[in-house]
């Protein structure tokens, strides 16, 4: 990331080295902030309305008014795009700067709005996959909020990395929730499965696209609970996120999945996803 990369902060576009937030910002002091990550393909925001609607859900959940209209958001994001490569907009909104540190909401604050665009590296190596571990989902009960409080997620992801793995797949009360930074799919008995949306997971936009593509192309799928025992018998496991798209898992807790290579349904779905992206530009 270069020092002269332009970012958006509270109404201004400025070099990242000059973008500064107060130490009294509640995002810094309490993690009192939410975020979004919106992929950009062919210089177009991918599923903009859906991302904006999830942003609104997160804002409503933390009782913060949306500081901008859809058109204003669009103008802000478009001003950050650099043509020529796949990128993602990172947007963070905090409850802003208060005079003193107090857990309760201050009466008057102006939200801090920060946005930047960074290159993304979707998973493209058709012959490789990643390793994952299963971990206890130690998070709170409102994981549908895209909160910047990601301490549990980063600690669990770090555990995975220290074991040479790319993702930590979280299990709550014996059942799959999601990855540290992804939704999880499994192919079991020929059916594509993913846990239903709930307060316990992020309502992933990539997840929605995969389910839509499965429906359109008559791939058997179901939104259903998946026990860890069932996950261990899966013929394929995938991770889905805006920054990496669909990533095949080829090893879970040291055991090979789909003969330690990306499975046939992953190849099909990945191709459908790539074709869908191309059809939009
Ligand atoms: N995270 N679940 C979690 C916990 C996530 O952090 C993410 C993505 C997803 C997938 O959602 P989507 O398909 O809308 O990206 C699910 C982003 C990319 C991040 O934190 O950087």
mmCIF file of C-alpha atoms and ligand atoms in Angstrom:
data_model
loop_
_atom_site.group_PDB
_atom_site.id
_atom_site.type_symbol
_atom_site.label_atom_id
_atom_site.label_comp_id
_atom_site.label_asym_id
_atom_site.label_seq_id
_atom_site.Cartn_x
_atom_site.Cartn_y
_atom_site.Cartn_z
ATOM 1 C CA UNK A 1 0.000 0.000 0.000
ATOM 2 C CA UNK A 2 1.556 3.268 -1.054
ATOM 3 C CA UNK A 3 1.628 6.344 1.169
ATOM 4 C CA UNK A 4 -0.094 8.418 -1.526
ATOM 5 C CA UNK A 5 -3.015 5.996 -1.954
ATOM 6 C CA UNK A 6 -6.196 8.083 -1.715
ATOM 7 C CA UNK A 7 -8.802 7.242 0.890
ATOM 8 C CA UNK A 8 -12.070 8.788 2.031
ATOM 9 C CA UNK A 9 -12.382 10.172 5.546
ATOM 10 C CA UNK A 10 -15.324 12.274 6.757
ATOM 11 C CA UNK A 11 -16.074 14.055 3.500
ATOM 12 C CA UNK A 12 -12.529 14.356 2.188
ATOM 13 C CA UNK A 13 -10.425 12.359 -0.237
ATOM 14 C CA UNK A 14 -6.858 12.476 1.009
ATOM 15 C CA UNK A 15 -3.597 10.496 0.960
ATOM 16 C CA UNK A 16 -3.731 7.580 3.395
ATOM 17 C CA UNK A 17 -0.716 8.955 5.250
ATOM 18 C CA UNK A 18 -2.757 12.068 6.077
ATOM 19 C CA UNK A 19 -5.955 10.251 7.067
ATOM 20 C CA UNK A 20 -6.040 10.503 10.868
ATOM 21 C CA UNK A 21 -8.703 9.589 13.425
ATOM 22 C CA UNK A 22 -8.840 10.909 17.002
ATOM 23 C CA UNK A 23 -7.760 8.632 19.875
ATOM 24 C CA UNK A 24 -11.161 9.511 21.401
ATOM 25 C CA UNK A 25 -12.958 7.873 18.479
ATOM 26 C CA UNK A 26 -15.319 5.233 19.862
ATOM 27 C CA UNK A 27 -14.268 2.869 17.121
ATOM 28 C CA UNK A 28 -10.751 2.972 18.590
ATOM 29 C CA UNK A 29 -11.758 2.988 22.269
ATOM 30 C CA UNK A 30 -14.627 0.478 22.211
ATOM 31 C CA UNK A 31 -14.791 -1.089 18.768
ATOM 32 C CA UNK A 32 -18.084 0.839 18.572
ATOM 33 C CA UNK A 33 -18.221 0.606 14.793
ATOM 34 C CA UNK A 34 -19.386 -1.508 11.890
ATOM 35 C CA UNK A 35 -18.001 -2.195 8.426
ATOM 36 C CA UNK A 36 -18.681 -3.524 4.931
ATOM 37 C CA UNK A 37 -16.483 -5.030 2.222
ATOM 38 C CA UNK A 38 -17.810 -4.572 -1.329
ATOM 39 C CA UNK A 39 -16.035 -6.229 -4.263
ATOM 40 C CA UNK A 40 -15.541 -4.264 -7.471
ATOM 41 C CA UNK A 41 -15.295 -6.119 -10.780
ATOM 42 C CA UNK A 42 -14.699 -4.329 -14.086
ATOM 43 C CA UNK A 43 -14.887 -1.054 -12.173
ATOM 44 C CA UNK A 44 -18.456 -1.832 -11.066
ATOM 45 C CA UNK A 45 -19.553 -2.371 -7.479
ATOM 46 C CA UNK A 46 -20.751 -5.956 -7.096
ATOM 47 C CA UNK A 47 -24.204 -6.346 -5.497
ATOM 48 C CA UNK A 48 -24.160 -2.740 -4.298
ATOM 49 C CA UNK A 49 -27.806 -2.703 -3.101
ATOM 50 C CA UNK A 50 -27.341 -5.928 -1.137
ATOM 51 C CA UNK A 51 -24.205 -4.618 0.577
ATOM 52 C CA UNK A 52 -25.983 -1.362 1.371
ATOM 53 C CA UNK A 53 -28.931 -3.205 2.845
ATOM 54 C CA UNK A 54 -26.608 -5.281 5.063
ATOM 55 C CA UNK A 55 -24.853 -2.034 6.062
ATOM 56 C CA UNK A 56 -28.235 -0.643 7.095
ATOM 57 C CA UNK A 57 -28.933 -3.760 9.188
ATOM 58 C CA UNK A 58 -25.608 -3.363 10.994
ATOM 59 C CA UNK A 59 -26.213 0.364 11.582
ATOM 60 C CA UNK A 60 -29.748 -0.270 12.882
ATOM 61 C CA UNK A 61 -28.445 -3.016 15.173
ATOM 62 C CA UNK A 62 -26.066 -0.581 16.865
ATOM 63 C CA UNK A 63 -28.587 2.303 16.758
ATOM 64 C CA UNK A 64 -26.553 4.510 14.472
ATOM 65 C CA UNK A 65 -28.258 6.617 11.792
ATOM 66 C CA UNK A 66 -27.097 6.040 8.244
ATOM 67 C CA UNK A 67 -25.059 9.173 7.482
ATOM 68 C CA UNK A 68 -25.527 8.980 3.690
ATOM 69 C CA UNK A 69 -28.056 8.204 0.984
ATOM 70 C CA UNK A 70 -27.464 5.363 -1.489
ATOM 71 C CA UNK A 71 -26.434 7.888 -4.135
ATOM 72 C CA UNK A 72 -23.962 9.554 -1.774
ATOM 73 C CA UNK A 73 -22.416 6.178 -0.928
ATOM 74 C CA UNK A 74 -22.156 5.372 -4.609
ATOM 75 C CA UNK A 75 -20.397 8.682 -5.315
ATOM 76 C CA UNK A 76 -17.964 8.159 -2.420
ATOM 77 C CA UNK A 77 -17.089 4.597 -3.473
ATOM 78 C CA UNK A 78 -16.790 5.462 -7.163
ATOM 79 C CA UNK A 79 -14.364 8.270 -6.340
ATOM 80 C CA UNK A 80 -11.998 5.690 -4.819
ATOM 81 C CA UNK A 81 -11.873 3.229 -7.696
ATOM 82 C CA UNK A 82 -8.780 2.736 -9.816
ATOM 83 C CA UNK A 83 -9.541 1.043 -13.136
ATOM 84 C CA UNK A 84 -7.707 -2.067 -14.231
ATOM 85 C CA UNK A 85 -7.966 -4.642 -11.462
ATOM 86 C CA UNK A 86 -10.357 -6.421 -9.101
ATOM 87 C CA UNK A 87 -10.647 -4.518 -5.870
ATOM 88 C CA UNK A 88 -12.813 -4.198 -2.784
ATOM 89 C CA UNK A 89 -14.129 -1.163 -0.981
ATOM 90 C CA UNK A 90 -13.616 -1.302 2.775
ATOM 91 C CA UNK A 91 -16.088 0.956 4.583
ATOM 92 C CA UNK A 92 -16.066 1.566 8.318
ATOM 93 C CA UNK A 93 -18.478 3.717 10.286
ATOM 94 C CA UNK A 94 -17.901 4.381 13.980
ATOM 95 C CA UNK A 95 -20.075 6.232 16.483
ATOM 96 C CA UNK A 96 -17.529 9.042 16.278
ATOM 97 C CA UNK A 97 -15.519 11.081 18.744
ATOM 98 C CA UNK A 98 -16.817 11.789 22.242
ATOM 99 C CA UNK A 99 -15.445 14.173 24.830
ATOM 100 C CA UNK A 100 -14.878 11.525 27.453
ATOM 101 C CA UNK A 101 -14.585 7.754 27.550
ATOM 102 C CA UNK A 102 -17.981 6.449 28.634
ATOM 103 C CA UNK A 103 -19.530 3.146 27.610
ATOM 104 C CA UNK A 104 -23.027 4.616 27.154
ATOM 105 C CA UNK A 105 -23.703 6.454 23.894
ATOM 106 C CA UNK A 106 -22.752 10.135 23.945
ATOM 107 C CA UNK A 107 -25.708 12.466 23.317
ATOM 108 C CA UNK A 108 -24.182 14.186 20.312
ATOM 109 C CA UNK A 109 -21.702 12.582 17.961
ATOM 110 C CA UNK A 110 -20.905 12.739 14.302
ATOM 111 C CA UNK A 111 -20.081 9.283 12.955
ATOM 112 C CA UNK A 112 -16.586 8.736 11.622
ATOM 113 C CA UNK A 113 -16.765 7.465 8.045
ATOM 114 C CA UNK A 114 -13.709 5.881 6.476
ATOM 115 C CA UNK A 115 -13.489 4.136 3.094
ATOM 116 C CA UNK A 116 -10.668 2.843 0.944
ATOM 117 C CA UNK A 117 -10.265 0.572 -2.047
ATOM 118 C CA UNK A 118 -7.669 -2.220 -2.101
ATOM 119 C CA UNK A 119 -6.795 -4.871 -4.680
ATOM 120 C CA UNK A 120 -8.308 -8.314 -4.040
ATOM 121 C CA UNK A 121 -6.906 -11.670 -4.983
ATOM 122 C CA UNK A 122 -9.761 -14.031 -5.756
ATOM 123 C CA UNK A 123 -8.864 -17.702 -5.554
ATOM 124 C CA UNK A 124 -7.927 -18.784 -9.060
ATOM 125 C CA UNK A 125 -5.582 -21.780 -8.823
ATOM 126 C CA UNK A 126 -7.862 -24.561 -10.084
ATOM 127 C CA UNK A 127 -5.609 -27.330 -8.794
ATOM 128 C CA UNK A 128 -5.019 -26.122 -5.273
ATOM 129 C CA UNK A 129 -7.071 -25.718 -2.156
ATOM 130 C CA UNK A 130 -6.493 -24.593 1.399
ATOM 131 C CA UNK A 131 -6.278 -26.310 4.762
ATOM 132 C CA UNK A 132 -8.604 -25.465 7.638
ATOM 133 C CA UNK A 133 -9.059 -26.324 11.293
ATOM 134 C CA UNK A 134 -12.266 -26.566 13.276
ATOM 135 C CA UNK A 135 -12.436 -24.417 16.399
ATOM 136 C CA UNK A 136 -14.911 -23.574 19.098
ATOM 137 C CA UNK A 137 -17.022 -20.530 18.137
ATOM 138 C CA UNK A 138 -16.196 -18.322 21.118
ATOM 139 C CA UNK A 139 -18.051 -15.228 19.824
ATOM 140 C CA UNK A 140 -21.118 -13.400 21.143
ATOM 141 C CA UNK A 141 -24.731 -13.901 20.073
ATOM 142 C CA UNK A 142 -25.025 -11.091 17.509
ATOM 143 C CA UNK A 143 -22.580 -12.227 14.877
ATOM 144 C CA UNK A 144 -24.940 -11.058 12.105
ATOM 145 C CA UNK A 145 -23.734 -7.514 12.849
ATOM 146 C CA UNK A 146 -20.711 -6.754 10.694
ATOM 147 C CA UNK A 147 -18.904 -5.323 13.698
ATOM 148 C CA UNK A 148 -15.251 -4.320 13.753
ATOM 149 C CA UNK A 149 -15.028 -6.173 17.081
ATOM 150 C CA UNK A 150 -13.144 -9.031 15.485
ATOM 151 C CA UNK A 151 -10.966 -10.145 18.378
ATOM 152 C CA UNK A 152 -12.379 -13.684 18.485
ATOM 153 C CA UNK A 153 -12.159 -13.982 14.689
ATOM 154 C CA UNK A 154 -8.549 -12.832 14.556
ATOM 155 C CA UNK A 155 -7.449 -15.034 17.460
ATOM 156 C CA UNK A 156 -9.064 -18.075 15.838
ATOM 157 C CA UNK A 157 -7.666 -17.230 12.388
ATOM 158 C CA UNK A 158 -4.224 -16.855 13.975
ATOM 159 C CA UNK A 159 -4.574 -20.333 15.520
ATOM 160 C CA UNK A 160 -5.248 -21.655 12.019
ATOM 161 C CA UNK A 161 -2.281 -19.804 10.524
ATOM 162 C CA UNK A 162 0.041 -21.144 13.225
ATOM 163 C CA UNK A 163 -1.030 -24.655 12.185
ATOM 164 C CA UNK A 164 -0.248 -23.905 8.530
ATOM 165 C CA UNK A 165 -3.968 -23.476 7.699
ATOM 166 C CA UNK A 166 -5.819 -20.699 5.908
ATOM 167 C CA UNK A 167 -9.073 -20.646 7.858
ATOM 168 C CA UNK A 168 -10.635 -21.487 11.204
ATOM 169 C CA UNK A 169 -14.066 -23.064 10.772
ATOM 170 C CA UNK A 170 -16.189 -22.307 13.821
ATOM 171 C CA UNK A 171 -18.395 -24.812 15.605
ATOM 172 C CA UNK A 172 -21.033 -23.823 18.176
ATOM 173 C CA UNK A 173 -22.697 -26.516 20.324
ATOM 174 C CA UNK A 174 -21.520 -29.162 17.854
ATOM 175 C CA UNK A 175 -22.774 -27.355 14.727
ATOM 176 C CA UNK A 176 -21.020 -25.356 12.005
ATOM 177 C CA UNK A 177 -21.501 -21.591 12.094
ATOM 178 C CA UNK A 178 -18.980 -20.009 9.678
ATOM 179 C CA UNK A 179 -15.313 -19.328 9.040
ATOM 180 C CA UNK A 180 -13.319 -16.588 10.813
ATOM 181 C CA UNK A 181 -13.808 -14.423 7.685
ATOM 182 C CA UNK A 182 -16.015 -16.540 5.416
ATOM 183 C CA UNK A 183 -19.229 -18.518 5.109
ATOM 184 C CA UNK A 184 -18.856 -22.278 4.802
ATOM 185 C CA UNK A 185 -20.419 -24.731 2.331
ATOM 186 C CA UNK A 186 -20.236 -28.524 2.400
ATOM 187 C CA UNK A 187 -21.187 -31.158 -0.141
ATOM 188 C CA UNK A 188 -22.714 -34.118 1.691
ATOM 189 C CA UNK A 189 -24.378 -37.029 -0.153
ATOM 190 C CA UNK A 190 -24.299 -34.965 -3.344
ATOM 191 C CA UNK A 191 -26.199 -32.028 -1.823
ATOM 192 C CA UNK A 192 -24.682 -28.564 -1.416
ATOM 193 C CA UNK A 193 -25.306 -27.475 2.172
ATOM 194 C CA UNK A 194 -24.763 -24.285 4.123
ATOM 195 C CA UNK A 195 -26.123 -23.254 7.517
ATOM 196 C CA UNK A 196 -29.281 -21.102 7.356
ATOM 197 C CA UNK A 197 -28.962 -17.374 8.015
ATOM 198 C CA UNK A 198 -29.225 -16.618 11.714
ATOM 199 C CA UNK A 199 -27.977 -14.177 14.333
ATOM 200 C CA UNK A 200 -24.930 -16.442 14.624
ATOM 201 C CA UNK A 201 -23.424 -15.752 11.189
ATOM 202 C CA UNK A 202 -22.782 -12.976 8.705
ATOM 203 C CA UNK A 203 -25.420 -12.983 5.948
ATOM 204 C CA UNK A 204 -22.762 -13.352 3.270
ATOM 205 C CA UNK A 205 -23.385 -11.790 -0.116
ATOM 206 C CA UNK A 206 -21.127 -14.374 -1.802
ATOM 207 C CA UNK A 207 -23.166 -17.066 -0.037
ATOM 208 C CA UNK A 208 -26.360 -15.658 -1.572
ATOM 209 C CA UNK A 209 -24.842 -15.621 -5.059
ATOM 210 C CA UNK A 210 -23.749 -19.265 -4.709
ATOM 211 C CA UNK A 211 -27.252 -20.339 -3.636
ATOM 212 C CA UNK A 212 -28.831 -18.398 -6.508
ATOM 213 C CA UNK A 213 -26.476 -20.037 -8.991
ATOM 214 C CA UNK A 214 -27.231 -23.466 -7.500
ATOM 215 C CA UNK A 215 -30.938 -22.836 -7.961
ATOM 216 C CA UNK A 216 -30.644 -21.530 -11.531
ATOM 217 C CA UNK A 217 -28.444 -24.451 -12.590
ATOM 218 C CA UNK A 218 -30.453 -27.156 -10.799
ATOM 219 C CA UNK A 219 -27.666 -28.087 -8.385
ATOM 220 C CA UNK A 220 -29.295 -29.778 -5.375
ATOM 221 C CA UNK A 221 -28.811 -27.542 -2.330
ATOM 222 C CA UNK A 222 -30.225 -26.953 1.093
ATOM 223 C CA UNK A 223 -29.823 -24.368 3.851
ATOM 224 C CA UNK A 224 -29.539 -26.656 6.817
ATOM 225 C CA UNK A 225 -27.656 -27.173 10.040
ATOM 226 C CA UNK A 226 -24.421 -29.159 9.697
ATOM 227 C CA UNK A 227 -22.866 -30.984 12.645
ATOM 228 C CA UNK A 228 -19.093 -31.218 12.957
ATOM 229 C CA UNK A 229 -19.461 -34.997 12.542
ATOM 230 C CA UNK A 230 -21.294 -34.464 9.243
ATOM 231 C CA UNK A 231 -18.777 -31.862 8.105
ATOM 232 C CA UNK A 232 -16.006 -34.391 8.623
ATOM 233 C CA UNK A 233 -17.738 -36.745 6.177
ATOM 234 C CA UNK A 234 -18.232 -34.045 3.494
ATOM 235 C CA UNK A 235 -16.968 -34.807 0.014
ATOM 236 C CA UNK A 236 -16.253 -31.101 -0.478
ATOM 237 C CA UNK A 237 -15.948 -28.045 1.760
ATOM 238 C CA UNK A 238 -15.791 -24.462 0.445
ATOM 239 C CA UNK A 239 -15.212 -21.053 1.980
ATOM 240 C CA UNK A 240 -17.072 -18.060 0.522
ATOM 241 C CA UNK A 241 -16.226 -14.388 0.904
ATOM 242 C CA UNK A 242 -16.146 -11.131 -1.040
ATOM 243 C CA UNK A 243 -12.373 -10.929 -1.061
ATOM 244 C CA UNK A 244 -11.541 -14.534 -2.048
ATOM 245 C CA UNK A 245 -14.781 -15.671 -3.746
ATOM 246 C CA UNK A 246 -15.095 -19.482 -3.458
ATOM 247 C CA UNK A 247 -12.143 -21.334 -1.965
ATOM 248 C CA UNK A 248 -11.963 -25.142 -1.832
ATOM 249 C CA UNK A 249 -10.855 -26.690 1.467
ATOM 250 C CA UNK A 250 -8.759 -29.802 0.881
ATOM 251 C CA UNK A 251 -7.896 -30.667 4.468
ATOM 252 C CA UNK A 252 -9.857 -30.302 7.722
ATOM 253 C CA UNK A 253 -8.077 -30.929 11.019
ATOM 254 C CA UNK A 254 -5.342 -32.833 9.197
ATOM 255 C CA UNK A 255 -7.788 -35.140 7.353
ATOM 256 C CA UNK A 256 -7.991 -34.900 3.538
ATOM 257 C CA UNK A 257 -11.251 -33.629 2.005
ATOM 258 C CA UNK A 258 -12.225 -34.644 -1.549
ATOM 259 C CA UNK A 259 -8.965 -36.555 -2.018
ATOM 260 C CA UNK A 260 -6.964 -33.443 -1.093
ATOM 261 C CA UNK A 261 -7.875 -31.632 -4.333
ATOM 262 C CA UNK A 262 -10.666 -29.220 -5.312
ATOM 263 C CA UNK A 263 -13.798 -31.288 -5.892
ATOM 264 C CA UNK A 264 -15.982 -31.509 -9.029
ATOM 265 C CA UNK A 265 -18.819 -29.371 -7.674
ATOM 266 C CA UNK A 266 -16.338 -26.652 -6.678
ATOM 267 C CA UNK A 267 -15.034 -26.600 -10.283
ATOM 268 C CA UNK A 268 -18.606 -26.264 -11.563
ATOM 269 C CA UNK A 269 -19.637 -23.565 -9.086
ATOM 270 C CA UNK A 270 -16.415 -21.600 -9.481
ATOM 271 C CA UNK A 271 -16.927 -21.545 -13.252
ATOM 272 C CA UNK A 272 -20.553 -20.439 -12.827
ATOM 273 C CA UNK A 273 -19.400 -17.694 -10.470
ATOM 274 C CA UNK A 274 -16.699 -16.473 -12.878
ATOM 275 C CA UNK A 275 -19.185 -16.511 -15.793
ATOM 276 C CA UNK A 276 -21.701 -14.606 -13.693
ATOM 277 C CA UNK A 277 -19.092 -11.931 -12.862
ATOM 278 C CA UNK A 278 -18.182 -11.591 -16.541
ATOM 279 C CA UNK A 279 -21.835 -11.315 -17.563
ATOM 280 C CA UNK A 280 -22.134 -8.158 -15.454
ATOM 281 C CA UNK A 281 -19.349 -6.175 -17.087
HETATM 282 N N1 LIG B 1 -15.586 -10.904 5.599
HETATM 283 N N2 LIG B 1 -18.551 -14.467 7.619
HETATM 284 C C1 LIG B 1 -17.591 -13.690 8.156
HETATM 285 C C2 LIG B 1 -17.282 -13.828 9.609
HETATM 286 C C3 LIG B 1 -16.901 -12.775 7.334
HETATM 287 O O1 LIG B 1 -15.954 -11.985 7.886
HETATM 288 C C4 LIG B 1 -17.203 -12.701 5.958
HETATM 289 C C5 LIG B 1 -16.475 -11.779 5.012
HETATM 290 C C6 LIG B 1 -18.208 -13.528 5.442
HETATM 291 C C7 LIG B 1 -18.599 -13.521 4.000
HETATM 292 O O2 LIG B 1 -19.416 -12.427 3.648
HETATM 293 P P1 LIG B 1 -19.360 -11.795 2.174
HETATM 294 O O3 LIG B 1 -19.579 -12.903 1.229
HETATM 295 O O4 LIG B 1 -20.461 -10.826 2.169
HETATM 296 O O5 LIG B 1 -17.991 -11.173 2.002
HETATM 297 C C8 LIG B 1 -18.870 -14.399 6.312
HETATM 298 C C9 LIG B 1 -14.936 -9.826 4.885
HETATM 299 C C10 LIG B 1 -14.531 -10.138 3.483
HETATM 300 C C11 LIG B 1 -13.830 -9.256 5.732
HETATM 301 O O6 LIG B 1 -14.006 -9.257 6.948
HETATM 302 O O7 LIG B 1 -12.831 -8.778 5.210
#
